Tab-separated table of C-alpha atoms and ligand atoms in Angstrom:
chain	number	residue	atom	x	y	z
S	423	MET	CA	104.791	104.876	80.497
S	424	SER	CA	102.305	106.950	82.487
S	425	VAL	CA	100.059	104.953	84.821
S	426	ALA	CA	96.367	105.631	84.078
S	427	VAL	CA	94.675	105.890	87.481
S	428	GLY	CA	90.931	105.590	88.044
S	429	LEU	CA	89.706	107.302	91.224
S	430	VAL	CA	86.648	106.080	93.108
S	431	GLY	CA	85.151	108.772	95.348
S	432	ALA	CA	85.308	112.537	94.907
S	433	GLY	CA	84.520	113.763	98.425
S	434	VAL	CA	86.993	115.497	100.760
S	435	MET	CA	89.768	112.925	100.313
S	436	GLY	CA	88.858	111.930	96.757
S	437	SER	CA	89.058	115.491	95.444
S	438	GLU	CA	92.416	115.913	97.194
S	439	HIS	CA	93.710	112.685	95.623
S	440	ALA	CA	92.449	113.901	92.227
S	441	ARG	CA	94.405	117.138	92.643
S	442	ILE	CA	97.544	115.271	93.715
S	443	LEU	CA	97.261	112.883	90.751
S	444	ARG	CA	96.738	115.763	88.326
S	445	GLU	CA	99.336	118.180	89.653
S	446	ASP	CA	101.875	116.419	91.834
S	447	THR	CA	102.437	112.895	90.577
S	448	PRO	CA	104.819	112.602	87.643
S	449	GLY	CA	104.279	109.271	85.920
S	450	ALA	CA	100.548	109.152	86.647
S	451	THR	CA	97.491	110.388	84.754
S	452	LEU	CA	94.048	110.857	86.240
S	453	ALA	CA	92.205	108.688	83.709
S	454	GLY	CA	88.736	108.496	85.248
S	455	VAL	CA	86.688	109.511	88.281
S	456	CYS	CA	83.626	107.786	89.676
S	457	ASP	CA	81.330	109.186	92.355
S	458	ALA	CA	77.657	108.767	93.258
S	459	ASP	CA	77.335	112.500	92.592
S	460	PRO	CA	78.171	113.115	88.884
S	461	ARG	CA	78.772	116.851	89.406
S	462	ARG	CA	81.291	116.183	92.142
S	463	ALA	CA	82.958	113.533	89.936
S	464	ALA	CA	83.173	115.974	86.997
S	465	MET	CA	84.725	118.673	89.196
S	466	ALA	CA	87.433	116.303	90.437
S	467	ALA	CA	87.967	114.815	86.958
S	468	CYS	CA	88.786	118.196	85.374
S	469	GLY	CA	88.088	116.864	81.889
S	470	SER	CA	89.001	113.191	82.335
S	471	PRO	CA	86.204	110.619	81.866
S	472	VAL	CA	83.509	110.364	84.522
S	473	TYR	CA	81.999	106.999	85.423
S	474	SER	CA	78.831	106.248	87.372
S	475	ASP	CA	79.644	102.556	87.946
S	476	PRO	CA	82.898	101.927	89.868
S	477	LEU	CA	83.101	98.316	88.664
S	478	GLU	CA	82.899	99.438	85.037
S	479	MET	CA	85.763	101.864	85.650
S	480	ILE	CA	87.871	99.278	87.498
S	481	ARG	CA	87.446	96.787	84.628
S	482	SER	CA	87.984	99.338	81.840
S	483	ASN	CA	90.983	98.789	79.529
S	484	ASN	CA	91.698	102.509	79.874
S	485	ILE	CA	92.508	102.129	83.574
S	486	ASP	CA	95.806	100.613	84.797
S	487	ALA	CA	95.450	101.178	88.565
S	488	VAL	CA	92.767	102.312	91.006
S	489	LEU	CA	92.718	104.714	93.959
S	490	ILE	CA	89.766	104.169	96.304
S	491	ALA	CA	88.550	107.107	98.391
S	492	SER	CA	84.853	106.276	98.657
S	493	PRO	CA	83.006	105.798	102.001
S	494	ASP	CA	84.625	103.228	104.334
S	495	ALA	CA	81.872	100.615	103.954
S	496	THR	CA	82.481	100.335	100.189
S	497	HIS	CA	86.243	99.682	100.322
S	498	ALA	CA	86.358	95.884	100.585
S	499	GLU	CA	84.130	95.134	97.600
S	500	LEU	CA	86.034	97.593	95.409
S	501	VAL	CA	89.451	96.236	96.435
S	502	MET	CA	88.228	92.697	95.648
S	503	ALA	CA	87.148	93.899	92.189
S	504	CYS	CA	90.618	95.408	91.591
S	505	LEU	CA	92.252	92.121	92.595
S	506	GLU	CA	89.924	90.181	90.297
S	507	ALA	CA	90.892	92.554	87.483
S	508	GLY	CA	94.605	92.129	88.358
S	509	LYS	CA	95.031	95.905	88.927
S	510	PRO	CA	97.150	97.634	91.589
S	511	VAL	CA	95.012	99.479	94.116
S	512	LEU	CA	95.711	102.164	96.712
S	513	CYS	CA	92.771	102.053	99.126
S	514	GLU	CA	92.113	104.756	101.706
S	515	LYS	CA	91.981	103.431	105.252
S	516	PRO	CA	90.345	101.310	106.565
S	517	LEU	CA	90.872	98.408	104.156
S	518	ALA	CA	87.517	96.879	105.096
S	519	ALA	CA	84.620	97.272	107.487
S	520	THR	CA	85.167	93.852	109.086
S	521	ALA	CA	88.158	91.607	109.767
S	522	LYS	CA	86.422	88.845	107.786
S	523	GLN	CA	86.262	91.037	104.675
S	524	ALA	CA	89.878	92.147	105.148
S	525	LEU	CA	91.025	88.532	105.475
S	526	ALA	CA	89.166	87.649	102.266
S	527	ILE	CA	91.195	90.379	100.525
S	528	VAL	CA	94.440	88.963	101.953
S	529	GLU	CA	93.497	85.463	100.778
S	530	LEU	CA	92.543	86.628	97.292
S	531	GLU	CA	95.770	88.619	96.946
S	532	MET	CA	97.848	85.612	98.058
S	533	SER	CA	96.024	83.413	95.541
S	534	LYS	CA	97.092	85.850	92.791
S	535	ALA	CA	100.712	85.465	94.008
S	536	ARG	CA	101.298	89.182	93.427
S	537	ARG	CA	101.214	92.163	95.801
S	538	LEU	CA	98.591	94.514	94.371
S	539	VAL	CA	97.078	96.186	97.448
S	540	GLN	CA	98.402	99.209	99.344
S	541	VAL	CA	96.389	100.775	102.170
S	542	GLY	CA	96.444	104.553	102.591
S	543	TYR	CA	97.966	104.835	106.064
S	544	MET	CA	99.726	107.971	104.888
S	545	ARG	CA	101.452	108.851	108.171
S	546	ARG	CA	104.174	106.349	107.157
S	547	PHE	CA	105.142	108.878	104.455
S	548	ASP	CA	105.203	111.905	106.779
S	549	LEU	CA	108.756	113.214	107.206
S	550	ALA	CA	108.329	113.877	110.937
S	551	TYR	CA	107.107	110.309	111.580
S	552	GLN	CA	109.956	108.964	109.415
S	553	LEU	CA	112.515	110.840	111.557
S	554	LEU	CA	110.841	109.505	114.690
S	555	LYS	CA	111.210	105.992	113.320
S	556	GLU	CA	114.857	106.712	112.522
S	557	SER	CA	115.461	107.624	116.199
S	558	PHE	CA	114.019	104.282	117.206
S	559	ASP	CA	115.702	102.213	114.454
S	560	SER	CA	119.148	103.741	115.032
S	561	GLY	CA	119.040	102.937	118.750
S	562	GLU	CA	119.613	106.641	119.542
S	563	ILE	CA	117.004	106.692	122.338
S	564	GLY	CA	117.590	103.139	123.485
S	565	LYS	CA	114.980	100.515	124.154
S	566	PRO	CA	111.466	102.005	123.918
S	567	ARG	CA	109.348	101.893	127.075
S	568	ILE	CA	106.349	104.126	126.342
S	569	VAL	CA	104.769	105.744	123.289
S	570	HIS	CA	102.340	108.655	123.718
S	571	ASN	CA	99.957	109.336	120.842
S	572	VAL	CA	97.564	112.266	120.663
S	573	HIS	CA	94.993	112.469	117.847
S	574	ARG	CA	92.637	115.450	118.026
S	575	ASN	CA	90.105	116.776	115.535
S	576	PRO	CA	88.458	120.159	116.226
S	577	VAL	CA	84.950	118.782	115.573
S	578	ALA	CA	83.947	115.269	114.528
S	579	PRO	CA	83.018	115.230	110.819
S	580	GLU	CA	79.225	114.860	110.377
S	581	TRP	CA	79.675	111.391	108.797
S	582	MET	CA	81.488	110.134	111.875
S	583	THR	CA	78.989	107.946	113.699
S	584	GLY	CA	79.011	105.074	116.210
S	585	SER	CA	82.406	103.495	116.674
S	586	MET	CA	84.085	105.400	113.820
S	587	SER	CA	86.435	107.164	116.231
S	588	ILE	CA	88.018	103.696	116.442
S	589	THR	CA	87.450	102.290	112.935
S	590	ASN	CA	88.240	105.557	111.119
S	591	ALA	CA	90.505	107.570	113.459
S	592	PHE	CA	92.276	105.321	116.005
S	593	VAL	CA	93.214	102.912	113.190
S	594	HIS	CA	95.947	105.450	112.320
S	595	GLU	CA	97.552	104.949	115.742
S	596	ILE	CA	97.257	101.165	115.438
S	597	ASP	CA	99.053	101.248	112.105
S	598	ILE	CA	101.679	103.874	112.890
S	599	THR	CA	102.656	102.267	116.198
S	600	ARG	CA	103.124	98.812	114.638
S	601	TRP	CA	105.200	100.452	111.905
S	602	LEU	CA	107.238	102.730	114.201
S	603	LEU	CA	108.185	99.987	116.627
S	604	ASN	CA	108.064	97.105	114.157
S	605	THR	CA	106.053	95.088	116.633
S	606	GLU	CA	102.645	93.545	117.234
S	607	LEU	CA	100.001	94.695	119.706
S	608	THR	CA	98.874	92.300	122.433
S	609	THR	CA	96.419	93.954	124.850
S	610	VAL	CA	94.127	96.988	124.861
S	611	ARG	CA	92.139	98.809	127.530
S	612	VAL	CA	89.730	101.587	126.589
S	613	THR	CA	88.574	104.272	128.974
S	614	SER	CA	85.674	106.113	127.494
S	615	MET	CA	84.487	109.516	128.678
S	616	GLN	CA	80.759	110.139	129.193
S	617	ASN	CA	79.559	110.117	125.578
S	618	GLY	CA	82.442	108.120	124.095
S	619	ASP	CA	84.629	111.136	123.340
S	620	PRO	CA	87.457	111.587	124.103
S	621	LEU	CA	88.758	108.048	124.413
S	622	VAL	CA	91.882	107.061	126.304
S	623	ILE	CA	93.256	103.805	124.951
S	624	GLU	CA	96.138	101.961	126.574
S	625	VAL	CA	97.846	99.358	124.421
S	626	CYS	CA	100.714	96.937	125.157
S	627	THR	CA	103.011	95.384	122.596
S	628	SER	CA	104.604	91.960	122.396
S	629	ASP	CA	107.877	93.501	123.624
S	630	ASP	CA	106.286	95.233	126.629
S	631	VAL	CA	106.055	98.775	125.336
S	632	VAL	CA	103.046	100.656	126.737
S	633	ILE	CA	101.251	102.989	124.344
S	634	THR	CA	98.906	105.689	125.561
S	635	ASN	CA	96.457	107.115	123.036
S	636	GLU	CA	94.122	110.079	123.334
S	637	ILE	CA	91.512	110.005	120.578
S	638	ASN	CA	89.630	113.247	120.793
S	639	MET	CA	87.178	114.061	118.039
S	640	ASN	CA	85.973	117.405	119.435
S	641	CYS	CA	88.941	119.253	120.936
S	642	ARG	CA	87.645	122.558	119.460
S	643	TYR	CA	90.990	124.278	118.869
S	644	GLY	CA	92.262	122.563	115.693
S	645	TYR	CA	93.630	119.411	114.085
S	646	HIS	CA	96.525	118.176	116.179
S	647	VAL	CA	98.457	114.919	115.967
S	648	HIS	CA	101.371	114.235	118.268
S	649	ALA	CA	103.607	111.280	119.047
S	650	GLU	CA	106.463	110.696	121.432
S	651	ILE	CA	108.640	107.638	122.043
S	652	VAL	CA	110.088	107.387	125.538
S	653	GLY	CA	113.212	105.249	125.391
S	654	GLU	CA	115.690	104.132	128.046
S	655	ASP	CA	118.306	106.626	126.793
S	656	GLY	CA	116.163	109.517	125.595
S	657	VAL	CA	112.849	110.721	124.235
S	658	ALA	CA	112.022	111.422	120.587
S	659	SER	CA	108.913	113.419	119.647
S	660	LEU	CA	107.271	114.921	116.606
S	661	PRO	CA	108.191	118.631	116.337
S	662	SER	CA	105.685	121.481	116.071
S	663	MET	CA	104.579	121.396	112.488
S	664	PRO	CA	105.756	123.854	109.864
S	665	SER	CA	103.382	126.753	110.226
S	666	ARG	CA	103.650	130.491	110.707
S	667	VAL	CA	103.568	132.702	113.763
S	668	VAL	CA	100.891	135.398	113.661
S	669	HIS	CA	101.332	138.474	115.861
S	670	LYS	CA	97.916	139.963	116.529
S	671	THR	CA	95.809	141.527	119.272
S	672	GLY	CA	98.656	141.387	121.780
S	673	GLN	CA	99.296	137.691	121.122
S	674	GLN	CA	101.724	135.460	119.277
S	675	ILE	CA	99.700	132.746	117.549
S	676	LEU	CA	100.914	129.494	115.971
S	677	PRO	CA	97.783	128.407	114.069
S	678	TYR	CA	96.588	124.803	113.824
S	679	PRO	CA	95.030	123.405	110.649
S	680	THR	CA	91.277	122.845	110.805
S	681	TYR	CA	91.467	119.278	109.447
S	682	TRP	CA	93.974	116.606	108.474
S	683	VAL	CA	94.746	117.363	104.817
S	684	PRO	CA	96.863	120.501	105.409
S	685	ARG	CA	98.788	118.671	108.145
S	686	PHE	CA	99.484	115.594	106.021
S	687	VAL	CA	99.412	116.936	102.458
S	688	GLU	CA	103.099	116.181	101.828
S	689	ALA	CA	102.595	112.657	103.177
S	690	TYR	CA	99.660	112.090	100.803
S	691	LYS	CA	101.781	113.275	97.889
S	692	ALA	CA	104.754	111.105	98.874
S	693	GLN	CA	102.449	108.103	99.334
S	694	THR	CA	100.966	108.482	95.841
S	695	LYS	CA	104.411	108.957	94.273
S	696	ALA	CA	105.728	105.850	96.041
S	697	TRP	CA	102.699	103.812	94.941
S	698	ILE	CA	103.160	104.862	91.292
S	699	LYS	CA	106.892	104.081	91.468
S	700	THR	CA	106.120	100.625	92.841
S	701	ILE	CA	103.701	100.008	89.955
S	702	GLN	CA	106.334	101.110	87.445
S	703	THR	CA	109.391	99.390	88.925
S	704	GLY	CA	108.070	96.562	91.091
S	705	GLU	CA	110.196	97.867	94.019
S	706	SER	CA	108.352	97.764	97.340
S	707	ASN	CA	107.670	100.910	99.406
S	708	GLU	CA	106.927	101.805	103.059
S	709	GLY	CA	103.165	101.656	102.514
S	710	ALA	CA	100.787	99.444	104.467
S	711	SER	CA	100.070	96.068	102.866
S	712	ALA	CA	96.756	94.212	102.780
S	713	TRP	CA	98.068	92.280	105.806
S	714	ASP	CA	98.671	95.536	107.727
S	715	GLY	CA	95.184	96.636	106.712
S	716	TYR	CA	93.739	93.347	107.960
S	717	ILE	CA	95.550	93.512	111.325
S	718	THR	CA	94.436	97.103	111.873
S	719	THR	CA	90.809	96.289	111.140
S	720	ALA	CA	91.000	93.139	113.299
S	721	VAL	CA	92.365	95.128	116.266
S	722	ALA	CA	89.666	97.804	115.833
S	723	GLU	CA	86.965	95.127	115.668
S	724	GLN	CA	88.220	93.314	118.776
S	725	ILE	CA	88.246	96.611	120.683
S	726	ILE	CA	84.670	97.387	119.661
S	727	GLU	CA	83.454	93.899	120.519
S	728	GLY	CA	85.504	93.688	123.728
S	729	ASP	CA	84.462	94.492	127.272
S	730	LYS	CA	84.629	98.204	127.943
S	731	ASP	CA	86.989	99.180	130.788
S	732	SER	CA	88.581	95.736	130.986
S	733	LYS	CA	91.755	94.463	129.394
S	734	ILE	CA	91.179	92.982	125.933
S	735	HIS	CA	93.638	90.263	124.914
S	736	LEU	CA	94.021	90.593	121.158
S	737	CYS	CA	93.899	87.453	119.093
S	738	LEU	CA	95.926	87.999	115.903
S	739	PRO	CA	97.288	85.319	113.564
S	740	PRO	CA	100.978	85.214	112.588
S	741	CYS	CA	101.980	87.083	109.432
S	742	PRO	CA	102.121	84.807	106.332
S	743	SER	CA	105.543	84.693	104.646
S	744	PHE	CA	103.932	86.287	101.556
S	745	TYR	CA	103.834	89.571	103.499
S	746	SER	CA	107.085	89.424	105.471
T	2264	LIG	C1	89.874	111.084	109.033
T	2264	LIG	O1	89.037	110.180	108.383
T	2264	LIG	C2	91.271	110.785	108.679
T	2264	LIG	O2	91.609	109.891	107.971
T	2264	LIG	C3	92.268	111.597	109.366
T	2264	LIG	O3	93.556	111.245	108.979
T	2264	LIG	C4	92.086	111.405	110.832
T	2264	LIG	O4	93.054	112.125	111.551
T	2264	LIG	C5	90.706	111.832	111.251
T	2264	LIG	O5	90.575	111.668	112.629
T	2264	LIG	C6	89.688	110.978	110.527
T	2264	LIG	O6	88.417	111.395	110.859
């Protein structure tokens, strides 16, 4: 049986998800698209029904599961509606705008006694990150001491305002580091350059690994994500990404993508396939749970509310058995 997916949001990510659902996800059908802009929705829908009210689409009998790719502030309410309707939902990161909203999602999901929420931290499905995790899990590089993360965008998207370099960008490093090292974060110190960009964020984990993070929203040269685990017996890093070498004007050039979709397109596809398989078979996948989404939002919130330039001691509750 093909899973009929309703997509909320047809912007940069939404239109990409629509394409992946239409062309690259066996077992799924794009069964509806909802966006505030009906023309944009129709373009992404490519002939499937267009909705103007996301709640109507979520509740429709023609929709089995929902993919949310609308603006960050709308996520929590839409995920709650999916839970109320008993429908599986893949929500783009972040899960919610506040830790309180994210916790309400966790509580509602637990009350339904069924895992329905997956959060779109797609780096978990990136082959290079998976191999990095394998190096750590296999013990090949020994006990980890340091992780270096670099997250650079050429120019901050125009919708990126205020603390979104933390709530929308750095949340990837929070999630991927917890997943890579299978650990919890304990302290954070943020060093902010003049106008808040770039940020240098130092994090410690419960097993004394130090994580350095450069979050740079305006590096100019391209979209570039890098990670390296320094272990006691060796170092494992992400490789240069598959690209092409251009020989031109006396130079050899290895081009960078201009934004994140080309870099992570295979991860987005693998994430959607895994989500659909989980819906069809009930088998779990590597994706981030509502609990992971809650922890990530809680860490981001505590950083934003914490004292700049001083060490923030994170206060995170233990993981309920429902999620372990
Ligand atoms: C964007 O929203 C994303 O989700 C990308 O994955 C991230 O790398 C980028 O910094 C964000 O702005």
